[in-house]
Amino acid sequence: NITLHPATDLWTLEHGQDLNDNCLDAALALIADAHDNTVAITSHFSTQLRTRGWTQAKTLLPKYNPTDTLIIPVHTGGNTTARHWSLLIRKKTMEDGRYHFFYYDSLNSRQRAKVIETILEASQLYASSRGDRWHNIQCCPQQGRTCGPVTALNAALALDSTDHGASRQLALRGIPNRGKITHAWLKTCINSKSIAPLRWIEEE
């Protein structure tokens, strides 16, 4: 139930400006819909969790089954120039029955990862005490202010591979103009309301 504004309001590619929350929510919902038993969490969830606690944040969660894969966009930095989007994907593996949390940050900040891990553990969404496991995935660095589009791309790569997107992250490094291409790819997804092919990563 995401309402999209006209594309001219959502997108400004000049100077590498980022997309807004509404657009990121729409993109992640499309990615989730393309995969069975996968649910996209609203972009406001992580901010509410950090500033107002679990009681308030959990009201933003849709209904999901314990075995569903969760796509969780994570916003940090508040309204400062340091604001940044990263991605968390929760999966329950059949091999060990544990929840595995895969974290994707296009700036590869270990400090940010640790802060987010601590916040989630305080809420009990992630709990190392029950055997949950945390994995920091090494990401291809973003170009310009593209953390929003890259967050959506990382979600698509992670769910469309057997290695949680790790090999595609390496392939991305060889694309010199990947920032603009990622913007264009996501714009195509939003306008077509479907996930555009990712072949460009191997073809570049």
mmCIF file of C-alpha atoms in Angstrom, residues 25 40-46 60-62 71-73:
data_model
loop_
_atom_site.group_PDB
_atom_site.id
_atom_site.type_symbol
_atom_site.label_atom_id
_atom_site.label_comp_id
_atom_site.label_asym_id
_atom_site.label_seq_id
_atom_site.Cartn_x
_atom_site.Cartn_y
_atom_site.Cartn_z
ATOM 1 C CA ASP A 25 10.050 1.503 0.352
ATOM 2 C CA ALA A 40 10.105 -5.743 3.207
ATOM 3 C CA ILE A 41 10.038 -3.652 6.374
ATOM 4 C CA THR A 42 9.200 0.064 6.098
ATOM 5 C CA SER A 43 12.081 2.524 6.005
ATOM 6 C CA HIS A 44 10.778 4.255 9.145
ATOM 7 C CA PHE A 45 11.240 1.156 11.290
ATOM 8 C CA SER A 46 14.932 1.556 12.119
ATOM 9 C CA LEU A 60 5.341 -0.539 11.886
ATOM 10 C CA LEU A 61 6.023 -4.223 11.263
ATOM 11 C CA PRO A 62 3.693 -6.038 8.857
ATOM 12 C CA ILE A 71 14.455 -6.977 4.268
ATOM 13 C CA ILE A 72 15.198 -4.137 6.693
ATOM 14 C CA PRO A 73 16.480 -0.754 5.470
#
